[in-house]
Coordinates of C-alpha atoms in Angstrom, one line a residue:
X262 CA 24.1 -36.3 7.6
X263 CA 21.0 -34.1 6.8
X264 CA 18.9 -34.2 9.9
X265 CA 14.4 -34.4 9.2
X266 CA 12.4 -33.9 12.0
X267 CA 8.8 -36.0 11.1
X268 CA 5.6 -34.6 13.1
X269 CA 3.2 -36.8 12.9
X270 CA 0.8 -38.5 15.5
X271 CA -0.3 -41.4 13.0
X272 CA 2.0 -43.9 14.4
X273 CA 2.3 -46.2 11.1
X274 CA 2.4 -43.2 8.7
X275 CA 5.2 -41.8 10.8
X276 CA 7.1 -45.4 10.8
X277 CA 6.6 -45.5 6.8
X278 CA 8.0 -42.3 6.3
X279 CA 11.1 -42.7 8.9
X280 CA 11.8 -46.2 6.9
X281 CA 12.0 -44.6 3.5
X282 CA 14.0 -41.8 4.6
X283 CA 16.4 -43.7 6.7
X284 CA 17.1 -46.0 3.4
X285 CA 18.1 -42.5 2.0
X286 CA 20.7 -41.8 4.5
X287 CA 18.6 -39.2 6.3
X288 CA 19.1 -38.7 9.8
X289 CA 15.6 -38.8 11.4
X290 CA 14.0 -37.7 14.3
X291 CA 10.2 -38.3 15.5
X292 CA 7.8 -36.6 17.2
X293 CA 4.0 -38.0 17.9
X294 CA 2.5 -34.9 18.3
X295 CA 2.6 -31.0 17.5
X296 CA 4.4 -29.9 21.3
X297 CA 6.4 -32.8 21.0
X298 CA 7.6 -31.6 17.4
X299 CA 8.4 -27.9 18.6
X300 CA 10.5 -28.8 21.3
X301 CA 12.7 -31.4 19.9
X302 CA 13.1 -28.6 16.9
X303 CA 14.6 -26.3 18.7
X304 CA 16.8 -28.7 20.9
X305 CA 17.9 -30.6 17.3
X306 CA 18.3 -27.6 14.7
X307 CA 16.7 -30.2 12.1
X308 CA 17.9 -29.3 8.5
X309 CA 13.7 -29.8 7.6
X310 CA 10.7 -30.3 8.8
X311 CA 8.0 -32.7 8.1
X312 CA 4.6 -31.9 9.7
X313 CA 1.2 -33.2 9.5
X314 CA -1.6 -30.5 10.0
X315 CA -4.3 -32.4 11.8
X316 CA -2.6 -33.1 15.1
X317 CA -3.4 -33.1 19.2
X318 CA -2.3 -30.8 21.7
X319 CA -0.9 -28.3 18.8
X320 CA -2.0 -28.8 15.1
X321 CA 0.3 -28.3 12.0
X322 CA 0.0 -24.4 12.1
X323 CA 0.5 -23.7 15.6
X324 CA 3.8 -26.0 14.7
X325 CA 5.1 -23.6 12.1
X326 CA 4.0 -20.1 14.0
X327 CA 5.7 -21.3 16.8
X328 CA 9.0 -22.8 14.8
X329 CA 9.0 -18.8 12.8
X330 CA 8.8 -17.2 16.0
X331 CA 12.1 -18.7 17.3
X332 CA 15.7 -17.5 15.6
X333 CA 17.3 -20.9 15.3
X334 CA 14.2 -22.3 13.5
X335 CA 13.0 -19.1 11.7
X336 CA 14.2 -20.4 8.4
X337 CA 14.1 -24.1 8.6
X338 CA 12.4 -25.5 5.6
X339 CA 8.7 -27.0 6.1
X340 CA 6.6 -29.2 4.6
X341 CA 2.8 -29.9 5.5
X342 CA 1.5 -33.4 5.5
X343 CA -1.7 -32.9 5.2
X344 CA -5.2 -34.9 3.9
X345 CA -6.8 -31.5 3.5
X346 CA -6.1 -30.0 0.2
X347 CA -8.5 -27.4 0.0
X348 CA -7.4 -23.7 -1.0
X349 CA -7.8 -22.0 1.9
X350 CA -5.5 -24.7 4.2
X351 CA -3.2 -24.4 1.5
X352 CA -3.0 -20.4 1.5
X353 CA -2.8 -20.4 5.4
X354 CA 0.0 -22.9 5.5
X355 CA 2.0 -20.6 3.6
X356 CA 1.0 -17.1 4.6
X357 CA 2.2 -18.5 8.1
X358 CA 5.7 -19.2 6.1
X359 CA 5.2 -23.4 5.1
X360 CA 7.6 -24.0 2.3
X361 CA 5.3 -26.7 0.6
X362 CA 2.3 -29.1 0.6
X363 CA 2.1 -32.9 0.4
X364 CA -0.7 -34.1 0.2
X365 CA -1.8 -37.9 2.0
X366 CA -1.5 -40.9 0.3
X367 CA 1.7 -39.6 -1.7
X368 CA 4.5 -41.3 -2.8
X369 CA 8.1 -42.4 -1.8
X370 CA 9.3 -40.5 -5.2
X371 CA 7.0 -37.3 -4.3
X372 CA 8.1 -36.9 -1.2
X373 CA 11.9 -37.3 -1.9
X374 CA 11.4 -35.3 -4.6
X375 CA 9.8 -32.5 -2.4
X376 CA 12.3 -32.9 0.6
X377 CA 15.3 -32.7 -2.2
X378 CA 13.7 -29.7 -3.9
X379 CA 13.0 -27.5 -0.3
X380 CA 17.0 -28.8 0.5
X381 CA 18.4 -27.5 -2.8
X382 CA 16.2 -24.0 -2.0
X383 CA 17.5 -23.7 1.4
X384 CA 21.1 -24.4 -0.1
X385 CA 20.8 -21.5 -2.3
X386 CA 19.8 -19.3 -0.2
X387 CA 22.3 -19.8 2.4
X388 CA 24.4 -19.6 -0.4
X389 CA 23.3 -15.9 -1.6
X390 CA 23.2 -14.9 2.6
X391 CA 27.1 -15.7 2.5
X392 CA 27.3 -13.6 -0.9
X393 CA 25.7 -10.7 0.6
X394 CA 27.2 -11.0 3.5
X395 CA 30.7 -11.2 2.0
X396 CA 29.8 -8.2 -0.2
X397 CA 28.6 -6.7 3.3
X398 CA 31.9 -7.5 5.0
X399 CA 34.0 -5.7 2.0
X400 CA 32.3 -2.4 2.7
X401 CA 32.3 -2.4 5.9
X402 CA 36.0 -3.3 5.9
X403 CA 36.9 0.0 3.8
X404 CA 34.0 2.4 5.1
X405 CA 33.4 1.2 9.1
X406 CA 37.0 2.0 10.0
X407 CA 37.0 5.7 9.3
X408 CA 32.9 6.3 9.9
X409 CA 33.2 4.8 13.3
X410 CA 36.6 6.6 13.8
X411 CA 35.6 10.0 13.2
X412 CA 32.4 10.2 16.7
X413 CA 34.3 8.4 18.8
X414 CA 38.0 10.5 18.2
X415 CA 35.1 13.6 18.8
X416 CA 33.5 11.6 22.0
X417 CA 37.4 10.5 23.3
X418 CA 38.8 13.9 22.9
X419 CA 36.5 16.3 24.2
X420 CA 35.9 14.2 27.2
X421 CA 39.5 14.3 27.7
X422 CA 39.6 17.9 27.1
X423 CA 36.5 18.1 30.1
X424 CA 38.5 16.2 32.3
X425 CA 41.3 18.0 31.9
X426 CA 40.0 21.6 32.5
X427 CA 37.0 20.7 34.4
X428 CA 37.7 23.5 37.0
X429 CA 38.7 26.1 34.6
X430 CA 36.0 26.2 32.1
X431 CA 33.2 28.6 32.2
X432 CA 29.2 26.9 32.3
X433 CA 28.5 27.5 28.6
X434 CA 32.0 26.6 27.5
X435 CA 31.7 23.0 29.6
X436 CA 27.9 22.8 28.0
X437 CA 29.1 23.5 24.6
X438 CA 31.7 20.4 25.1
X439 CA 29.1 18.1 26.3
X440 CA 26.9 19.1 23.7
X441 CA 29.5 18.0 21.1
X442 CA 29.8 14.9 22.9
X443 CA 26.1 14.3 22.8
X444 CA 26.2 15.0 18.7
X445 CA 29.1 13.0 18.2
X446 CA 27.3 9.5 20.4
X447 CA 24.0 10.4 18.5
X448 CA 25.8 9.8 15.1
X449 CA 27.4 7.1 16.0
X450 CA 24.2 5.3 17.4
X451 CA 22.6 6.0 14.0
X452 CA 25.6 4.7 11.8
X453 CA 25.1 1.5 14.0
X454 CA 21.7 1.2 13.9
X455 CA 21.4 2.1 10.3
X456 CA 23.8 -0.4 9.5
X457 CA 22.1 -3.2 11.7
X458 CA 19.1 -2.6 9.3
X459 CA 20.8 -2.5 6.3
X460 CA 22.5 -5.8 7.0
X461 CA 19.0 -7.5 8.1
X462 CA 17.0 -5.8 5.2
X463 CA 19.9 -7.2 2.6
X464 CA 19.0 -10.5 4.1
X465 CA 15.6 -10.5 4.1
X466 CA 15.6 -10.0 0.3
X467 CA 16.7 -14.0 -0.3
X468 CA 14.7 -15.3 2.8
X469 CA 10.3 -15.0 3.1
X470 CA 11.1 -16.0 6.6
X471 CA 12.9 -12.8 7.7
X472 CA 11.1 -10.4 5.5
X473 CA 7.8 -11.9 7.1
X474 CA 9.4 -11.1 10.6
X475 CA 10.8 -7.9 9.2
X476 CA 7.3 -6.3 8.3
X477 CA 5.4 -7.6 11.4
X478 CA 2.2 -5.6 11.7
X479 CA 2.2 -3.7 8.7
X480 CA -1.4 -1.6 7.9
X481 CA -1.3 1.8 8.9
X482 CA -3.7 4.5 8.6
X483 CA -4.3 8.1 8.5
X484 CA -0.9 8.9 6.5
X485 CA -1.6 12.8 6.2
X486 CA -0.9 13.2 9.9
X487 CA 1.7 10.8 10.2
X488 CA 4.1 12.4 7.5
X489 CA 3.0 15.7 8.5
X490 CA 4.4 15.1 12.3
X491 CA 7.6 12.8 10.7
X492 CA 8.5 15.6 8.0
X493 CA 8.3 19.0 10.6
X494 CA 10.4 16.8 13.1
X495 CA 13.1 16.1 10.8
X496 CA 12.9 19.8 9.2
X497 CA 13.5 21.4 12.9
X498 CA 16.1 19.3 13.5
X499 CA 18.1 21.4 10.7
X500 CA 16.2 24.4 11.1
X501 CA 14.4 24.0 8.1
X502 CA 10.7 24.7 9.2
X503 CA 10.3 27.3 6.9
X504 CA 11.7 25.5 4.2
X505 CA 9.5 22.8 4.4
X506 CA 5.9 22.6 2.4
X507 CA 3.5 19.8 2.5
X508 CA 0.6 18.9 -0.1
X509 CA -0.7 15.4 1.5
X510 CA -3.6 13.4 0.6
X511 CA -5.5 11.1 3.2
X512 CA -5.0 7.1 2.6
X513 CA -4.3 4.0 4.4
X514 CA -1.2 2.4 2.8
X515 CA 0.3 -1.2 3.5
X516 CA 3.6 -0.2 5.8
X517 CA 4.5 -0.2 9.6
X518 CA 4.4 3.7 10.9
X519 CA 8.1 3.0 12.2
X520 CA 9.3 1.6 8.6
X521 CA 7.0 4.9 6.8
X522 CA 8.8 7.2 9.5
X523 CA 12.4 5.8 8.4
X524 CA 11.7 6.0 5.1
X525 CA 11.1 9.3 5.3
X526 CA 13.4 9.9 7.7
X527 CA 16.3 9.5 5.2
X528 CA 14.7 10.3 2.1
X529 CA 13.8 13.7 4.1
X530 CA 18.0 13.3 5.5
X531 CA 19.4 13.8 1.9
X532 CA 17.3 16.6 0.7
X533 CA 18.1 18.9 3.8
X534 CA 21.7 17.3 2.9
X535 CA 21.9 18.3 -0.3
X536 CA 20.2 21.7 -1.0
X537 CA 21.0 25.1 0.6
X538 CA 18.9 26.6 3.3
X539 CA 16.4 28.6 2.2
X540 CA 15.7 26.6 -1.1
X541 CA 12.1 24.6 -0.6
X542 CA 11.8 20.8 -0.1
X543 CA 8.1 19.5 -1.2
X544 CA 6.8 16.6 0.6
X545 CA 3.7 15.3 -1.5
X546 CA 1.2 12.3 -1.1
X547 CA -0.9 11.1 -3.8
X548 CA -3.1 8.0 -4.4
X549 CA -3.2 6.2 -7.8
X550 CA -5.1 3.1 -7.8
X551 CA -4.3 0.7 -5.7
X552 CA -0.9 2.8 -4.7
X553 CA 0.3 5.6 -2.4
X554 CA 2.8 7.2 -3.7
X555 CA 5.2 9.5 -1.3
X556 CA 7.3 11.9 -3.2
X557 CA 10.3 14.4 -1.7
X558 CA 11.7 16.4 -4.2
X559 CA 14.3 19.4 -3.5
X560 CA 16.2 21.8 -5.4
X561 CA 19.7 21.1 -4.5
X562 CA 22.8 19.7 -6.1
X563 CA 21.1 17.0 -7.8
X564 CA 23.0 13.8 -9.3
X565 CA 24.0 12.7 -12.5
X566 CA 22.9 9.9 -14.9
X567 CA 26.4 7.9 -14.1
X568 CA 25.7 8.8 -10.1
X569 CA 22.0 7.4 -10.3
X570 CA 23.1 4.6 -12.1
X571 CA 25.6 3.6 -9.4
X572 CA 23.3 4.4 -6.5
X573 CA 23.9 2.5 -3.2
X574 CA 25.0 1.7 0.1
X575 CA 28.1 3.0 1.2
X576 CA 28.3 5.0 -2.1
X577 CA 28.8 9.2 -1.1
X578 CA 28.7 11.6 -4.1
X579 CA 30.9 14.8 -3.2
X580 CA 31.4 13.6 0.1
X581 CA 34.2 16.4 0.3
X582 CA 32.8 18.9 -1.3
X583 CA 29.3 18.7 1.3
X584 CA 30.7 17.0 3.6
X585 CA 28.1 14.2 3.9
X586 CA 28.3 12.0 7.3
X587 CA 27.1 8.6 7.3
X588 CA 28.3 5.4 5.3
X589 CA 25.6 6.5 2.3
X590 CA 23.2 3.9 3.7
X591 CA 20.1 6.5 3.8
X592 CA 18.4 5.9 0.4
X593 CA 19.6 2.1 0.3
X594 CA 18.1 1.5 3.2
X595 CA 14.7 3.7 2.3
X596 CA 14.5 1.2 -1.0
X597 CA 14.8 -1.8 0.9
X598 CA 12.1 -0.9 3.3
X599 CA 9.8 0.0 0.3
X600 CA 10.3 -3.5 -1.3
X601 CA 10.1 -5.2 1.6
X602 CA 6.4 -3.9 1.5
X603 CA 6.3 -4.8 -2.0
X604 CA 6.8 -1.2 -3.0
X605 CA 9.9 0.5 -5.2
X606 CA 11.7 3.4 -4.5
X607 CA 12.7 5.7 -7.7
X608 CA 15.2 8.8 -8.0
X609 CA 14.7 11.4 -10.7
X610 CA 17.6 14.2 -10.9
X611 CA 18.6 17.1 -13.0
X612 CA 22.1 18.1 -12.2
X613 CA 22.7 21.8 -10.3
X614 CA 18.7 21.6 -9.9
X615 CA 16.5 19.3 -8.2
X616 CA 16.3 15.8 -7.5
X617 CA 13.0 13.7 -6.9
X618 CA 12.7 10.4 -4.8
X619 CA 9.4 8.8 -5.1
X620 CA 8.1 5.7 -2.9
X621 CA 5.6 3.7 -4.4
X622 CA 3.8 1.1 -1.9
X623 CA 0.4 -1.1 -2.2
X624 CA -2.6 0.4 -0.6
X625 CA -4.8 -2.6 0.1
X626 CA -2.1 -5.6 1.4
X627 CA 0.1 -7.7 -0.8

């Protein structure tokens, strides 16, 4: 039985409503004010919420913030009850994640229709989560077992070979074993992390809820020396200093400085990746409009028209031939992060040449 928590401190509007949906078979539960209402959420896992705005103790909105912040309610659809219909209640309502507005007196058939509408929304999306989840499982089926195979055979078998020889070996020979051991638990850390993302970031692409908890505080500022610090960390890391050459142009831009710094992070990954040392990689920064635009282009392998086309996680061109690491997550991952911020991520390549990947992402919010 679908379970509807009502938050409502009117006594006989809370009554009215629990009679007409208990005459639809809808298992209800009632709360006469806003503290009331968060606590038996989270002890009941309601299938939706029904909330007045105007309440003691904690109004409609504190309600909802709270009910976001917590895992188990995060995406529980939520309606406002609500006398107020001006704008601005309306637009704060849902910028704090409300799924919809009734507004008081309304109908039995507005809100059945309402609550049936949110239900049939949250179906769907639960729906499309267990899609992309199986899709997610597939992958990981195939790619996981050898990716997570390959460090930890490294990690097992040079710590057996420093446990076995421990008294023999020479300093730098015992250093150089540790060291591999080091390289080996750092990949795997960033296969797990980077798939941990992935899978949330694929998620948060069929639910406001999580991409709203996703982006968190999200303007940044002074860009230039952001990227400037993010891009010669990566290049030492290869040994590419030298390589590297920056043209950046000051601007705010609408991202977290963690989710900028992964973006470029893998975008910056692939192009040390995938061209020779020696050969440049430009990192540019431009603004047009309203948009900041991040470019990395390098003169590498390049990809083909069939390989862009394909693009995605867990794909690997020439994984043989350049022996790429990694379950291919990089430039997924980087394209999710841009259109999480409402941005989009584009790859221009000319086989045996270069290759261009351009972020795109709103200057002044979304």
């Amino acid at each position: 039985m679908t379970k509807i928590l009502v938050i409502e401190d009117e006594e006989h509007i809370r009554e009215i409503i629990s009679v007409m949906l208990n005459a639809e078979d809808f298992e209800v539960i009632e709360a006469e004010d806003g503290r009331m209402g968060v606590d038996l959420a989270q002890k009941n896992k309601p299938d939706l919420v029904l909330c007045d705005v105007m309440m003691p103790q904690l109004d409609g909105y504190g309600v909802l913030n709270e009910l976001r912040q917590n895992p188990s309610t995060q995406t529980t659809p939520f309606i406002f009850l609500t006398a107020k219909a001006a704008k601005v209640s309306i637009r704060q309502g849902m910028e704090l994640g409300a799924d919809d507005y009734l507004t008081k007196p309304f109908t039995r058939d507005e809100l059945l229709a309402a609550i049936t509408a949110r239900l049939k929304k949250q179906s769907e999306i639960e729906n499309q989560s267990q899609q992309k989840l199986d899709v997610l499982r597939d992958n990981i089926t195939l790619a996981l077992p050898v990716e997570l195979n390959t460090p930890l055979n490294a990690i097992i078998g040079f710590a057996q070979f420093l446990g076995k020889n421990y008294g023999i070996l020479e300093p730098d020979e015992a250093l150089s074993v540790i060291e591999s051991i080091t390289n080996s638990s750092k990949r795997l850390r960033k296969l797990t992390r980077n798939f941990l993302l992935f899978a949330e970031l694929e998620l948060a692409t069929i639910s406001p809820q999580r991409a709203r908890a996703l982006r968190g505080e999200w303007m940044m500022s002074h860009t230039k020396a952001a990227i400037t610090d993010f891009a010669l960390q990566e290049a030492s890391k290869v040994y590419r200093q030298a390589d590297l050459h920056l043209e950046l142009e000051e601007s705010s831009v609408t991202i977290s400085q963690s989710s900028l710094h992964k973006i470029l992070l893998e975008i910056l990954d692939n192009a040390f990746k995938f061209s020779q040392s020696g050969t440049p990689v430009f990192v540019t920064t431009k603004v047009h409009g309203n948009s900041f635009v991040l470019s990395v282009r390098d003169r590498g392998i390049g990809m083909t028209a069939e390989q862009l086309k394909e693009l995605g996680a867990y794909i690997q061109f020439e994984r043989k031939l350049y022996e790429q690491q990694g379950l291919g997550l990089g430039l997924a991952i980087a394209k999710r992060l841009a259109e999480l911020y409402k941005g989009k991520l584009i790859i221009e390549s000319i086989p045996e040449q270069e290759t261009t990947v351009r972020v795109t992402l709103p200057i002044n919010g979304f």
